[in-house]
Amino acid sequence: MKNVGIIGFGTIGYQIARSIDKGILPSARLSFIVDSSLDRLEVAKASITNERAQTFTDPDLFFRSEAYKDTHIVVESASGAAVRQYARHILSDGKYLIIFSVGELVDDAFMKELESEAAEHAGVIHIPTGAIAGIDAIKSVRNHLDHHTISTTKSPKSLAGAPYFDIYENIHLHELTDRTVLYEGDVRRAVELFPSNVNVFAALALATGNITKIKVRIIADPNIQVNRHEIDVKGGFGNLQIIANNTPHRENPRTSTLAVLSALEAVRSACNETVKIGS
């Protein structure tokens, strides 16, 4: 049995907490929930019956708590800012950290800092597959890649609120009637422009081991009913073409149902040291 703590009680954090509470993840015990919103913590207290789980908004109290000290696995499902705020400390305490706000990790200097903390203190950085497929295969061929691209197509409402639209004020999502390419370029710029929509780009880039070469496209399509991710990689090994048509989660259209299910599997895998499937 592993004690699991959650930072960020949004869609993914809630689904993980609920699954632990209901026994869907039988090897996990919920130890704490951290969130900056008192309202979300009240939802947590009302919906999670596990009396052992403590709630925190103050990071100082959180890090000094017995609940944190006794936790084996910490799940970050909050934001890039939370990764910046918490990750170094968690890894320096030798804990297993699952990071969902993967966009922050395309910052080479920051990623190296986290890797150094993990190596020095026996911590673990786990980057889940999320809303795409084929990461195991892509990792296997990453030293033999000549070409790699990923395109994401979502409905306009799934992209609303991105910083991109503060810069390109002439683009009005509610007025789009046709499939429109909003962005085409590198991963780091995509992370800046669409921070809530590009975890799949960052995960793929980290899997290839060459963030600078991967090309990404972000497309808005008012006629699409799914979140579509299309991956194309080529090299001496051959060609991989992967398409994931994901149903948006009913509670948050920015999040794919597959991403939530991937989150549950990441926690299940972290709690199970007996059997590991995949490379």
C-alpha positions as a printed Julia matrix, in Angstrom:
279×3 Matrix{Float64}:
   0.0    0.0     0.0
   1.38   3.4    -1.03
   0.37   6.77    0.38
  -0.55   9.15   -2.44
  -0.81  12.93   -2.19
  -2.39  15.2    -4.81
  -1.45  18.77   -5.72
  -4.29  20.35   -7.71
  -7.91  19.33   -7.31
  -9.09  19.91  -10.86
 -10.48  17.26  -13.2
  -7.52  14.88  -12.97
  -6.88  15.41   -9.27
 -10.53  14.82   -8.45
 -10.76  11.64  -10.52
  -7.62  10.21   -8.91
  -8.84  11.07   -5.41
 -12.28   9.62   -6.08
 -10.81   6.42   -7.54
  -8.58   5.93   -4.5
 -11.49   6.66   -2.18
 -13.75   4.15   -3.94
 -11.13   1.41   -3.97
 -10.63   1.48   -7.74
  -6.9    1.91   -7.02
  -6.63  -0.66   -4.21
  -2.88  -0.27   -3.67
  -3.18   3.47   -3.02
  -4.16   5.35    0.13
  -5.01   9.06   -0.16
  -2.87  11.08    2.25
  -3.34  14.76    1.31
  -4.78  17.22   -1.19
  -3.18  20.61   -1.87
  -5.01  23.37   -3.75
  -4.88  27.16   -3.74
  -8.68  27.35   -3.85
 -10.61  26.99   -0.6
 -13.75  26.29   -2.63
 -12.13  23.3    -4.35
 -10.88  22.01   -1.01
 -14.41  22.22    0.35
 -15.51  20.09   -2.61
 -12.74  17.65   -1.73
 -13.86  17.41    1.89
 -17.48  16.88    0.84
 -16.81  14.3    -1.87
 -13.92  12.28   -0.42
 -14.82  10.13    2.57
 -11.27   9.01    3.38
 -10.72  10.58    6.81
  -6.93  10.27    6.6
  -6.66  12.74    3.73
  -5.63  16.21    4.92
  -6.16  19.39    2.89
  -3.8   22.34    2.56
  -3.57  25.73    0.85
  -0.39  26.84    2.63
   2.74  25.2     1.16
   4.73  25.74    4.38
   2.15  23.86    6.44
   1.94  21.22    3.75
   5.66  20.48    3.68
   5.86  20.35    7.49
   2.89  17.98    7.84
   3.1   14.34    8.86
   0.81  13.55    5.93
   3.47  14.78    3.5
   6.32  13.07    5.33
   4.48   9.74    5.18
   3.62  10.07    1.47
   5.4    7.89   -1.09
   3.87   9.25   -4.32
   2.97  12.86   -5.1
   0.74  13.68   -8.07
   0.98  17.15   -9.6
  -2.21  17.93  -11.5
  -2.42  21.66  -10.93
  -0.4   23.9   -13.27
   3.04  24.74  -14.55
   3.37  27.22  -11.69
   2.8   24.38   -9.22
   5.56  22.35  -10.86
   7.92  25.29  -10.41
   6.79  25.78   -6.82
   6.82  22.2    -5.54
   8.84  19.83   -7.74
  12.37  20.54   -6.5
  11.35  20.18   -2.86
   9.42  16.96   -3.45
  12.26  15.34   -5.38
  14.84  16.46   -2.8
  12.78  14.52   -0.27
  13.23  11.38   -2.37
   9.6   11.01   -3.39
   8.02   9.6    -6.54
   6.59  12.61   -8.43
   4.05  12.23  -11.23
   3.94  15.42  -13.3
   0.96  16.22  -15.51
   1.83  19.86  -16.32
   4.57  18.58  -18.6
   4.99  21.83  -20.52
   7.32  23.2   -17.85
   9.77  20.39  -18.53
  10.69  21.61  -22.02
  12.78  24.24  -20.2
  16.14  22.43  -20.42
  17.71  24.18  -17.43
  14.73  23.5   -15.18
  14.49  19.86  -16.28
  18.17  19.34  -15.53
  17.66  20.8   -12.05
  14.85  18.33  -11.39
  16.85  15.41  -12.74
  19.76  16.39  -10.51
  17.54  16.54   -7.42
  16.0   13.18   -8.26
  19.39  11.53   -8.86
  20.91  12.91   -5.67
  18.02  12.01   -3.38
  16.6    8.83   -4.99
  13.5   10.64   -6.21
  11.6    9.69   -9.36
  10.11  11.88  -12.11
   7.22  10.14  -13.87
   5.82  11.74  -17.03
   2.56   9.96  -17.93
   1.51   9.18  -21.5
  -1.59  11.36  -21.18
  -3.91  11.78  -24.14
  -1.66  10.2   -26.78
  -0.41   6.7   -27.55
   2.82   5.13  -28.75
   5.24   6.73  -26.3
   6.97   3.4   -25.59
   7.65   2.84  -29.3
   8.84   6.42  -29.83
  11.25   6.17  -26.9
  12.63   2.97  -28.42
  13.47   4.63  -31.75
  14.38   8.11  -30.52
  18.02   7.76  -31.64
  16.92   6.84  -35.16
  14.45   9.64  -35.96
  14.69  11.76  -39.1
  11.26  13.38  -38.9
   8.66  13.84  -36.17
   5.51  15.93  -36.1
   2.34  16.09  -34.03
  -0.93  17.83  -34.84
  -3.69  18.5   -32.35
  -7.21  19.33  -33.49
  -9.78  20.49  -30.96
 -13.08  22.31  -30.91
 -12.78  26.07  -30.34
 -14.27  25.82  -26.84
 -11.43  23.48  -25.83
  -8.88  26.14  -26.79
 -10.65  29.15  -25.29
  -8.69  31.24  -22.82
  -5.21  30.47  -24.21
  -2.65  33.33  -24.18
  -2.48  32.95  -27.97
  -5.74  34.88  -28.27
  -4.39  37.79  -26.24
  -1.7   38.18  -28.88
  -3.78  37.44  -31.98
  -6.84  39.49  -31.07
  -8.22  39.33  -34.6
  -8.98  35.61  -34.21
 -12.37  35.01  -32.6
 -13.02  31.37  -31.81
 -16.79  31.72  -31.71
 -16.76  33.02  -35.29
 -14.84  30.11  -36.82
 -16.86  28.05  -39.28
 -14.05  25.99  -40.86
 -11.01  24.02  -39.78
  -8.31  26.62  -39.0
  -4.6   26.12  -38.31
  -3.84  28.46  -35.39
  -0.19  27.59  -34.84
   2.61  25.76  -36.6
   6.1   25.74  -35.15
   8.22  24.48  -32.26
   7.19  22.99  -28.93
   8.5   25.7   -26.62
   6.49  28.44  -28.32
   3.41  26.22  -28.37
   3.75  25.75  -24.6
   3.82  29.52  -24.13
   0.79  30.14  -26.35
  -1.39  27.17  -25.31
  -0.22  26.1   -21.83
  -3.42  24.21  -21.0
  -3.52  22.25  -24.25
  -0.01  21.1   -25.05
   1.02  18.52  -22.47
   0.91  15.94  -25.27
   3.43  17.97  -27.28
   5.8   18.25  -24.34
   5.51  14.53  -23.48
   6.24  13.56  -27.08
   9.15  15.98  -27.31
  10.71  14.59  -24.13
  10.19  11.03  -25.4
  12.05  11.8   -28.65
  14.95  13.34  -26.74
  15.18  16.26  -29.17
  12.8   19.06  -28.3
  14.13  21.44  -30.95
  13.38  19.25  -33.96
   9.77  18.23  -33.34
   7.21  20.28  -35.26
   3.73  20.84  -33.92
   0.42  22.14  -35.24
  -2.62  23.33  -33.31
  -5.89  23.35  -35.21
  -9.35  24.61  -34.24
 -12.27  22.83  -35.88
 -15.84  23.82  -34.95
 -17.13  20.6   -36.52
 -15.01  18.13  -34.57
 -16.48  16.21  -31.64
 -13.21  14.76  -30.31
  -9.74  15.92  -29.31
  -7.58  14.51  -32.1
  -3.82  13.97  -31.84
  -1.91  12.8   -34.93
   1.72  11.71  -34.59
   4.02  10.95  -37.52
   7.61   9.8   -36.96
  10.03   8.48  -39.58
  13.55   7.11  -39.53
  15.77   4.19  -40.4
  13.5    1.89  -38.35
  10.5    2.67  -40.58
   7.45   4.85  -39.97
   5.02   5.23  -37.08
   1.67   6.94  -37.59
  -0.49   7.22  -34.5
  -3.94   8.81  -34.3
  -5.86   9.25  -31.05
  -9.46  10.47  -31.28
 -10.29  11.26  -27.68
 -13.66  12.09  -26.19
 -13.45  15.35  -24.2
 -14.06  14.77  -20.51
 -17.61  15.64  -19.54
 -16.44  17.88  -16.69
 -13.73  19.73  -18.62
 -13.57  19.79  -22.45
  -9.91  20.89  -22.32
  -9.08  17.47  -20.87
  -9.5   14.23  -22.8
 -11.12  11.27  -21.13
  -8.04   9.28  -22.15
  -5.84  11.72  -20.21
  -7.87  11.03  -17.07
  -7.67   7.28  -17.59
  -3.93   7.6   -18.23
  -3.64   9.45  -14.92
  -5.32   6.6   -13.07
  -3.02   4.09  -14.76
   0.04   6.18  -13.84
  -0.91   6.04  -10.17
  -1.75   2.32  -10.38
   1.64   1.63  -11.99
   3.51   3.69   -9.4
   1.85   1.73   -6.6
   2.57  -1.66   -8.16
   6.23  -2.68   -8.04
   5.53  -6.32   -8.89
   4.55  -6.13  -12.56
   5.64  -3.5   -15.11
   4.25  -3.56  -18.65
   5.93  -1.56  -21.41
   9.44  -0.33  -21.91
